[in-house]
Tab-separated table of C-alpha atoms and ligand atoms in Angstrom:
chain	number	residue	atom	x	y	z
A	1	UNK	CA	23.466	25.894	22.063
A	2	UNK	CA	23.439	22.273	23.178
A	3	UNK	CA	22.827	21.216	19.616
A	4	UNK	CA	25.901	23.069	18.349
A	5	UNK	CA	28.192	21.983	21.182
A	6	UNK	CA	27.297	18.311	20.897
A	7	UNK	CA	30.151	16.229	19.610
A	8	UNK	CA	32.649	19.100	19.370
A	9	UNK	CA	36.134	19.123	20.840
A	10	UNK	CA	36.723	19.995	24.492
A	11	UNK	CA	37.927	23.479	23.544
A	12	UNK	CA	34.778	24.186	21.630
A	13	UNK	CA	32.721	22.714	24.426
A	14	UNK	CA	34.265	24.956	27.037
A	15	UNK	CA	33.809	27.969	24.773
A	16	UNK	CA	30.214	27.024	24.265
A	17	UNK	CA	29.764	26.696	27.997
A	18	UNK	CA	31.256	30.119	28.574
A	19	UNK	CA	28.784	31.643	26.149
A	20	UNK	CA	25.233	31.415	27.348
A	21	UNK	CA	23.929	32.077	23.876
A	22	UNK	CA	25.809	32.767	20.678
A	23	UNK	CA	24.633	35.229	18.091
A	24	UNK	CA	25.696	37.637	15.410
A	25	UNK	CA	26.641	41.259	15.948
A	26	UNK	CA	27.069	43.682	13.125
A	27	UNK	CA	29.384	46.498	14.132
A	28	UNK	CA	29.631	49.775	12.255
A	29	UNK	CA	32.890	51.696	12.684
A	30	UNK	CA	35.433	53.635	10.665
A	31	UNK	CA	38.584	52.075	12.039
A	32	UNK	CA	40.432	51.150	8.881
A	33	UNK	CA	43.932	52.643	9.256
A	34	UNK	CA	46.780	50.370	10.430
A	35	UNK	CA	46.497	51.217	14.135
A	36	UNK	CA	42.717	51.434	14.100
A	37	UNK	CA	42.288	48.081	12.390
A	38	UNK	CA	44.705	46.420	14.822
A	39	UNK	CA	42.605	47.787	17.682
A	40	UNK	CA	39.174	46.764	16.403
A	41	UNK	CA	40.522	43.326	15.529
A	42	UNK	CA	41.075	42.752	19.246
A	43	UNK	CA	37.356	43.055	19.837
A	44	UNK	CA	36.492	41.004	16.807
A	45	UNK	CA	38.759	38.234	18.086
A	46	UNK	CA	37.311	38.317	21.590
A	47	UNK	CA	33.768	38.095	20.264
A	48	UNK	CA	34.716	35.217	17.996
A	49	UNK	CA	36.463	33.448	20.882
A	50	UNK	CA	33.270	33.826	22.897
A	51	UNK	CA	31.441	31.943	20.161
A	52	UNK	CA	29.706	34.878	18.486
A	53	UNK	CA	29.762	35.916	14.852
A	54	UNK	CA	31.235	39.315	14.091
A	55	UNK	CA	29.871	41.027	11.025
A	56	UNK	CA	32.232	43.826	10.208
A	57	UNK	CA	30.676	47.001	8.848
A	58	UNK	CA	33.647	49.296	8.281
A	59	UNK	CA	33.060	52.574	6.483
A	60	UNK	CA	36.421	54.196	5.769
A	61	UNK	CA	36.944	57.873	6.485
A	62	UNK	CA	38.752	59.426	9.444
A	63	UNK	CA	36.582	61.253	11.933
A	64	UNK	CA	33.610	59.104	10.921
A	65	UNK	CA	31.565	61.478	8.790
A	66	UNK	CA	30.947	58.898	6.063
A	67	UNK	CA	30.202	56.229	8.660
A	68	UNK	CA	27.548	58.467	10.209
A	69	UNK	CA	25.932	59.093	6.824
A	70	UNK	CA	25.751	55.358	6.186
A	71	UNK	CA	24.371	54.741	9.674
A	72	UNK	CA	21.578	57.241	9.058
A	73	UNK	CA	20.554	55.605	5.802
A	74	UNK	CA	20.524	52.162	7.417
A	75	UNK	CA	18.393	53.491	10.267
A	76	UNK	CA	15.992	55.218	7.877
A	77	UNK	CA	15.654	51.918	6.020
A	78	UNK	CA	14.663	50.365	9.373
A	79	UNK	CA	17.728	48.183	9.480
A	80	UNK	CA	20.402	49.665	11.760
A	81	UNK	CA	23.385	47.482	12.766
A	82	UNK	CA	23.432	45.959	16.259
A	83	UNK	CA	26.200	48.296	17.265
A	84	UNK	CA	27.831	51.460	15.979
A	85	UNK	CA	30.736	53.645	17.000
A	86	UNK	CA	28.928	56.808	17.985
A	87	UNK	CA	29.889	59.175	20.720
A	88	UNK	CA	29.161	62.211	22.830
A	89	UNK	CA	26.015	64.208	22.093
A	90	UNK	CA	25.314	62.013	19.056
A	91	UNK	CA	24.432	59.206	21.486
A	92	UNK	CA	21.750	61.531	22.844
A	93	UNK	CA	20.455	62.245	19.339
A	94	UNK	CA	20.039	58.524	18.622
A	95	UNK	CA	18.497	58.054	22.069
A	96	UNK	CA	15.957	60.790	21.343
A	97	UNK	CA	14.997	58.963	18.164
A	98	UNK	CA	14.317	55.820	20.185
A	99	UNK	CA	16.858	53.557	18.469
A	100	UNK	CA	19.083	52.506	21.357
A	101	UNK	CA	18.866	49.544	23.683
A	102	UNK	CA	19.259	49.362	27.440
A	103	UNK	CA	22.541	48.013	28.849
A	104	UNK	CA	21.789	48.552	32.531
A	105	UNK	CA	21.968	44.861	33.457
A	106	UNK	CA	25.427	44.389	31.996
A	107	UNK	CA	26.517	47.694	33.474
A	108	UNK	CA	25.304	46.644	36.899
A	109	UNK	CA	27.067	43.290	36.708
A	110	UNK	CA	30.277	44.968	35.643
A	111	UNK	CA	29.858	47.805	38.136
A	112	UNK	CA	30.342	50.411	35.405
A	113	UNK	CA	29.259	53.229	37.701
A	114	UNK	CA	32.332	52.737	39.867
A	115	UNK	CA	34.941	51.516	37.347
A	116	UNK	CA	34.364	54.441	34.957
A	117	UNK	CA	35.187	58.089	35.583
A	118	UNK	CA	31.952	60.099	35.695
A	119	UNK	CA	32.890	62.085	32.594
A	120	UNK	CA	32.868	58.771	30.726
A	121	UNK	CA	29.873	57.063	32.351
A	122	UNK	CA	27.621	60.093	31.950
A	123	UNK	CA	28.351	60.198	28.201
A	124	UNK	CA	27.316	56.523	27.900
A	125	UNK	CA	23.849	57.094	29.340
A	126	UNK	CA	20.660	58.254	27.746
A	127	UNK	CA	17.938	59.347	30.101
A	128	UNK	CA	19.831	57.801	33.021
A	129	UNK	CA	20.303	54.390	31.339
A	130	UNK	CA	23.417	52.907	29.796
A	131	UNK	CA	23.080	52.622	26.025
A	132	UNK	CA	26.756	52.563	24.965
A	133	UNK	CA	30.023	50.984	26.099
A	134	UNK	CA	33.236	53.048	26.129
A	135	UNK	CA	36.346	51.552	24.571
A	136	UNK	CA	38.822	54.312	25.380
A	137	UNK	CA	39.698	57.909	26.088
A	138	UNK	CA	41.619	59.710	23.357
A	139	UNK	CA	43.471	62.930	24.084
A	140	UNK	CA	43.068	65.200	21.084
A	141	UNK	CA	45.486	68.050	21.861
A	142	UNK	CA	48.690	66.278	20.965
A	143	UNK	CA	51.635	67.134	18.773
A	144	UNK	CA	53.622	64.259	17.232
A	145	UNK	CA	57.147	65.036	16.131
A	146	UNK	CA	60.074	63.432	14.377
A	147	UNK	CA	63.163	64.300	16.475
A	148	UNK	CA	65.550	63.540	13.579
A	149	UNK	CA	63.928	66.187	11.404
A	150	UNK	CA	64.105	68.716	14.224
A	151	UNK	CA	67.784	67.927	14.694
A	152	UNK	CA	68.602	68.245	11.016
A	153	UNK	CA	66.751	71.555	10.824
A	154	UNK	CA	68.337	72.897	14.025
A	155	UNK	CA	64.856	73.543	15.400
A	156	UNK	CA	63.395	73.097	18.876
A	157	UNK	CA	60.048	71.696	19.936
A	158	UNK	CA	57.637	74.632	20.163
A	159	UNK	CA	55.626	75.157	23.333
A	160	UNK	CA	53.625	78.176	22.131
A	161	UNK	CA	52.002	78.904	18.778
A	162	UNK	CA	54.295	81.917	18.218
A	163	UNK	CA	57.246	79.642	18.727
A	164	UNK	CA	55.658	77.088	16.437
A	165	UNK	CA	55.767	79.671	13.643
A	166	UNK	CA	59.422	80.527	14.336
A	167	UNK	CA	60.524	76.883	14.415
A	168	UNK	CA	58.374	75.886	11.452
A	169	UNK	CA	60.155	78.514	9.338
A	170	UNK	CA	63.508	76.903	10.187
A	171	UNK	CA	62.165	73.478	9.311
A	172	UNK	CA	60.789	74.698	6.002
A	173	UNK	CA	64.075	76.422	5.174
A	174	UNK	CA	65.856	73.113	5.810
A	175	UNK	CA	63.689	71.464	3.148
A	176	UNK	CA	61.129	69.587	5.257
A	177	UNK	CA	57.382	69.979	5.578
A	178	UNK	CA	56.879	71.531	9.023
A	179	UNK	CA	53.275	70.410	9.478
A	180	UNK	CA	51.895	67.122	8.173
A	181	UNK	CA	48.262	67.832	7.541
A	182	UNK	CA	45.343	66.490	5.600
A	183	UNK	CA	42.896	69.047	4.251
A	184	UNK	CA	39.658	67.433	5.372
A	185	UNK	CA	37.119	69.350	7.436
A	186	UNK	CA	37.580	67.282	10.599
A	187	UNK	CA	41.383	67.541	10.426
A	188	UNK	CA	41.168	71.311	9.930
A	189	UNK	CA	38.854	71.354	12.955
A	190	UNK	CA	41.352	69.336	15.010
A	191	UNK	CA	44.095	71.871	14.271
A	192	UNK	CA	41.811	74.860	14.809
A	193	UNK	CA	40.583	73.434	18.115
A	194	UNK	CA	44.150	72.994	19.381
A	195	UNK	CA	44.950	76.619	18.556
A	196	UNK	CA	41.750	77.813	20.266
A	197	UNK	CA	42.514	75.686	23.316
A	198	UNK	CA	45.757	77.576	23.835
A	199	UNK	CA	43.647	80.674	24.579
A	200	UNK	CA	42.652	78.980	27.823
A	201	UNK	CA	39.999	76.607	29.084
A	202	UNK	CA	37.639	79.432	29.987
A	203	UNK	CA	37.753	80.747	26.444
A	204	UNK	CA	37.347	77.233	25.024
A	205	UNK	CA	34.336	76.520	27.221
A	206	UNK	CA	32.716	79.797	26.433
A	207	UNK	CA	33.213	79.388	22.678
A	208	UNK	CA	32.488	75.711	22.142
A	209	UNK	CA	30.237	74.702	25.016
A	210	UNK	CA	28.313	77.845	25.897
A	211	UNK	CA	28.502	79.037	22.269
A	212	UNK	CA	28.755	82.599	23.578
A	213	UNK	CA	28.226	85.091	20.786
A	214	UNK	CA	30.625	87.536	22.456
A	215	UNK	CA	33.393	84.951	22.652
A	216	UNK	CA	32.818	83.735	19.112
A	217	UNK	CA	33.227	87.339	17.927
A	218	UNK	CA	36.056	88.271	20.329
A	219	UNK	CA	39.535	89.552	19.549
A	220	UNK	CA	40.848	86.263	20.975
A	221	UNK	CA	38.845	84.380	18.354
A	222	UNK	CA	40.191	86.683	15.625
A	223	UNK	CA	43.699	85.817	16.875
A	224	UNK	CA	42.851	82.107	16.745
A	225	UNK	CA	41.796	82.380	13.104
A	226	UNK	CA	44.920	84.412	12.302
A	227	UNK	CA	47.240	81.794	13.811
A	228	UNK	CA	45.248	79.041	12.124
A	229	UNK	CA	45.709	80.710	8.727
A	230	UNK	CA	49.445	81.072	9.413
A	231	UNK	CA	49.611	77.261	9.332
A	232	UNK	CA	48.875	77.302	5.594
A	233	UNK	CA	52.468	78.326	4.999
A	234	UNK	CA	53.696	75.172	6.742
A	235	UNK	CA	51.730	72.439	5.018
A	236	UNK	CA	52.924	70.896	1.766
A	237	UNK	CA	51.189	71.599	-1.563
A	238	UNK	CA	49.604	68.125	-1.582
A	239	UNK	CA	47.738	68.530	1.714
A	240	UNK	CA	44.244	68.883	0.286
A	241	UNK	CA	42.033	65.850	0.916
A	242	UNK	CA	44.861	63.755	2.377
A	243	UNK	CA	43.877	61.118	4.950
A	244	UNK	CA	45.154	61.698	8.486
A	245	UNK	CA	47.128	58.449	8.625
A	246	UNK	CA	48.971	59.381	5.434
A	247	UNK	CA	49.883	62.650	7.162
A	248	UNK	CA	51.119	60.623	10.154
A	249	UNK	CA	53.255	58.531	7.828
A	250	UNK	CA	54.969	61.733	6.637
A	251	UNK	CA	56.167	62.266	10.211
A	252	UNK	CA	57.084	58.589	10.538
A	253	UNK	CA	59.217	58.576	7.398
A	254	UNK	CA	60.912	61.898	8.083
A	255	UNK	CA	59.269	63.912	5.330
A	256	UNK	CA	57.491	66.135	7.830
A	257	UNK	CA	58.382	67.389	11.303
A	258	UNK	CA	55.071	67.507	13.180
A	259	UNK	CA	51.431	66.598	13.163
A	260	UNK	CA	48.730	68.037	15.406
A	261	UNK	CA	46.419	65.101	15.910
A	262	UNK	CA	44.716	63.054	18.601
A	263	UNK	CA	46.527	60.016	19.924
A	264	UNK	CA	45.028	57.659	17.369
A	265	UNK	CA	48.118	58.920	15.497
A	266	UNK	CA	50.160	56.972	18.035
A	267	UNK	CA	48.390	53.847	16.822
A	268	UNK	CA	50.028	54.452	13.431
A	269	UNK	CA	53.508	54.846	14.938
A	270	UNK	CA	52.926	51.646	16.919
A	271	UNK	CA	51.670	49.763	13.859
A	272	UNK	CA	54.834	50.898	12.035
A	273	UNK	CA	56.973	49.446	14.844
A	274	UNK	CA	58.102	52.862	16.103
A	275	UNK	CA	58.866	53.580	19.745
A	276	UNK	CA	57.729	56.604	21.724
A	277	UNK	CA	60.607	58.748	22.978
A	278	UNK	CA	63.020	57.180	20.475
A	279	UNK	CA	61.646	57.233	16.942
A	280	UNK	CA	59.048	59.868	17.673
A	281	UNK	CA	58.105	62.199	20.482
A	282	UNK	CA	54.759	63.400	21.786
A	283	UNK	CA	54.100	66.795	23.306
A	284	UNK	CA	50.893	68.567	24.158
A	285	UNK	CA	49.850	70.860	21.312
A	286	UNK	CA	51.595	74.228	21.868
A	287	UNK	CA	50.242	76.194	24.803
A	288	UNK	CA	47.975	73.409	26.056
A	289	UNK	CA	50.138	71.359	28.421
A	290	UNK	CA	47.776	71.273	31.421
A	291	UNK	CA	44.715	70.825	29.267
A	292	UNK	CA	43.071	67.719	27.921
A	293	UNK	CA	40.532	67.728	25.127
A	294	UNK	CA	38.909	64.338	25.352
A	295	UNK	CA	37.336	62.142	22.722
A	296	UNK	CA	35.707	59.016	24.079
A	297	UNK	CA	35.024	56.290	21.551
A	298	UNK	CA	32.082	54.081	22.322
A	299	UNK	CA	29.921	51.440	20.772
A	300	UNK	CA	26.264	52.271	21.149
A	301	UNK	CA	23.826	49.390	20.919
A	302	UNK	CA	20.783	49.547	18.673
A	303	UNK	CA	17.570	47.624	19.261
A	304	UNK	CA	17.737	44.286	17.493
A	305	UNK	CA	15.289	41.411	17.158
A	306	UNK	CA	15.957	37.876	18.334
A	307	UNK	CA	17.255	36.411	21.588
A	308	UNK	CA	20.566	35.307	20.091
A	309	UNK	CA	21.295	38.695	18.583
A	310	UNK	CA	20.388	40.430	21.821
A	311	UNK	CA	22.540	38.066	23.874
A	312	UNK	CA	25.510	38.650	21.577
A	313	UNK	CA	25.031	42.385	21.819
A	314	UNK	CA	24.948	42.344	25.625
A	315	UNK	CA	28.044	40.150	25.607
A	316	UNK	CA	29.804	42.662	23.366
A	317	UNK	CA	29.067	45.391	25.894
A	318	UNK	CA	30.342	43.197	28.716
A	319	UNK	CA	33.585	42.323	26.920
A	320	UNK	CA	34.341	45.963	26.126
A	321	UNK	CA	34.633	46.817	29.800
A	322	UNK	CA	36.837	43.818	30.656
A	323	UNK	CA	40.294	44.986	31.825
A	324	UNK	CA	42.090	42.714	29.350
A	325	UNK	CA	40.232	44.180	26.391
A	326	UNK	CA	40.677	47.750	27.627
A	327	UNK	CA	44.411	47.146	27.824
A	328	UNK	CA	45.012	45.397	24.509
A	329	UNK	CA	42.680	47.581	22.483
A	330	UNK	CA	44.220	50.783	23.792
A	331	UNK	CA	47.813	49.621	23.349
A	332	UNK	CA	46.944	49.347	19.668
A	333	UNK	CA	44.682	52.371	19.375
A	334	UNK	CA	47.023	54.911	21.009
A	335	UNK	CA	44.412	55.935	23.565
A	336	UNK	CA	44.125	55.159	27.266
A	337	UNK	CA	41.612	52.808	28.879
A	338	UNK	CA	38.226	54.228	29.762
A	339	UNK	CA	38.349	52.091	32.910
A	340	UNK	CA	39.982	53.547	35.991
A	341	UNK	CA	42.848	51.970	37.944
A	342	UNK	CA	44.223	49.869	35.131
A	343	UNK	CA	47.825	48.604	35.296
A	344	UNK	CA	50.087	51.066	33.477
A	345	UNK	CA	53.205	48.987	32.929
A	346	UNK	CA	52.542	47.948	29.329
A	347	UNK	CA	51.753	51.505	28.219
A	348	UNK	CA	54.397	53.896	26.855
A	349	UNK	CA	55.431	57.342	28.061
A	350	UNK	CA	52.873	59.141	25.864
A	351	UNK	CA	50.058	57.067	27.345
A	352	UNK	CA	51.394	57.698	30.849
A	353	UNK	CA	51.459	61.426	30.128
A	354	UNK	CA	47.891	61.185	28.902
A	355	UNK	CA	46.751	59.244	31.986
A	356	UNK	CA	48.380	61.804	34.275
A	357	UNK	CA	46.965	64.753	32.353
A	358	UNK	CA	43.498	63.185	32.340
A	359	UNK	CA	43.435	62.915	36.129
A	360	UNK	CA	45.102	66.267	36.804
A	361	UNK	CA	42.966	68.219	34.334
A	362	UNK	CA	39.778	66.798	35.829
A	363	UNK	CA	40.546	68.621	39.072
A	364	UNK	CA	41.465	71.973	37.499
A	365	UNK	CA	38.654	72.505	35.023
A	366	UNK	CA	40.977	71.756	32.104
A	367	UNK	CA	39.362	68.486	31.061
A	368	UNK	CA	37.319	69.549	28.063
A	369	UNK	CA	35.213	67.768	25.459
A	370	UNK	CA	36.631	67.976	21.946
A	371	UNK	CA	34.158	69.802	19.734
A	372	UNK	CA	36.101	68.684	16.644
A	373	UNK	CA	35.393	65.070	17.571
A	374	UNK	CA	31.747	65.435	18.391
A	375	UNK	CA	32.029	65.497	22.163
A	376	UNK	CA	30.869	69.041	22.879
A	377	UNK	CA	28.105	70.102	20.540
A	378	UNK	CA	25.460	68.395	18.457
A	379	UNK	CA	26.223	67.414	14.888
A	380	UNK	CA	24.431	70.484	13.448
A	381	UNK	CA	26.554	72.967	15.392
A	382	UNK	CA	29.711	70.960	14.780
A	383	UNK	CA	29.023	70.932	11.046
A	384	UNK	CA	28.363	74.682	11.056
A	385	UNK	CA	31.672	75.421	12.801
A	386	UNK	CA	33.558	73.039	10.528
A	387	UNK	CA	32.223	74.703	7.378
A	388	UNK	CA	33.416	78.137	8.471
A	389	UNK	CA	36.790	76.834	9.623
A	390	UNK	CA	37.507	74.837	6.474
A	391	UNK	CA	36.320	77.526	4.083
A	392	UNK	CA	38.507	80.037	5.845
A	393	UNK	CA	41.567	77.784	5.723
A	394	UNK	CA	41.147	77.309	1.992
A	395	UNK	CA	40.195	80.849	1.072
A	396	UNK	CA	42.604	83.527	-0.102
A	397	UNK	CA	40.188	86.324	0.595
A	398	UNK	CA	38.215	85.797	3.841
A	399	UNK	CA	39.752	87.861	6.645
A	400	UNK	CA	39.890	86.669	10.260
A	401	UNK	CA	37.398	89.416	11.173
A	402	UNK	CA	34.971	88.164	8.535
A	403	UNK	CA	35.506	84.586	9.698
A	404	UNK	CA	34.447	85.285	13.277
A	405	UNK	CA	31.311	87.003	12.024
A	406	UNK	CA	30.502	83.999	9.836
A	407	UNK	CA	31.235	81.696	12.767
A	408	UNK	CA	28.951	83.507	15.190
A	409	UNK	CA	26.134	83.600	12.645
A	410	UNK	CA	26.510	79.979	11.573
A	411	UNK	CA	26.518	78.773	15.178
A	412	UNK	CA	23.431	80.823	15.994
A	413	UNK	CA	21.549	79.411	13.014
A	414	UNK	CA	22.560	75.815	13.769
A	415	UNK	CA	21.764	76.101	17.475
A	416	UNK	CA	18.162	77.257	16.997
B	501	LIG	C1	38.066	60.012	15.702
B	501	LIG	C2	37.826	58.748	16.464
B	501	LIG	C3	39.089	58.037	16.638
B	501	LIG	C4	39.872	57.981	15.368
B	501	LIG	C5	39.819	59.183	14.476
B	501	LIG	C6	40.361	59.011	13.089
B	501	LIG	O1	36.881	60.742	15.588
B	501	LIG	O2	37.270	59.033	17.698
B	501	LIG	O3	38.851	56.772	17.179
B	501	LIG	O4	40.426	56.856	15.024
B	501	LIG	O5	38.539	59.701	14.416
B	501	LIG	O6	39.612	58.105	12.355
């Protein structure tokens, strides 16, 4: 370090002093939409300011499926990046394979055990040790709406799925697309999950955490599939394969009335200069107001060689938990800080609603891991559910009764 700092300006010298050791970190993520990129750039900037070199490894594709495929091939080749956005049970899978590195020292220095809610800290640990750093908490069960479109269509914001159908018909009759949607498996899953959630937290837990065969085959689950299929009438003909942020832009520009999507969608409204409560409104997905399906994004750290690389990686973990980063990143990302007791004043009404719901739901049993975003089940089970859900949404012939049978069987096979 001395060698590099010698003869540089005072600014560079003080930066060099602040950084014990500078190194390179390669970070794999899939944050490429407007809001997502603005958020990850905050981290990139902070790492650069700390004297490190950020090697961006962005693999486009909402929900991260492509990113995970690329991560696997890099790991198989014996060359994983220093850090990757992985989350929930997938952290455990990588831990089991012996790829992750220990962050306990940084966590101890930053007192992670007390500044993080336990639902967050426990997800960051493998075998009792920190291996990942949380950047945020996303609420998944949100509905984003364009109030202008509602006004023009003479429709009201639905608070149940039955009402959603009634209002969506009015919106369609007025010439707008009621539901902005992208036909990709993870987006179908996000919509399906929101509909299932409205059947209650007990049902949700039983279906997606306990994987109860009875619940997966129940009349309630048949109803969920039926309501889910009803949504087909409310998407536009071009929905297939559309990216989620393009769907969000349909709500932003007044082509569509609503989108059911996690609050990364808010990052798109923010990036477009739109204001919550004025240009757009956020409501819990119909029938889910007291509930909170969470999706915690985190950067897990892989074992890397070299003191510099390891120092940079530990510094990345440290920076992620800093209050300033948690604030700026989340203002851009649409999520709320993973850290507790953060100042709320810079956040908008949707974020405040999310913060309140997060705390309240954690005391009522309504704080639930999003299966659609890899927080509840392993990737095999998640993939099995997604296949059934997506095939059903796109099929003319599969009945809801057949779908639940397929679901129960696919889950059983994947969970062996
Ligand atoms: C989620 C991820 C979010 C997000 C979204 C769309 O799985 O947790 O951070 O941006 O995918 O890419």
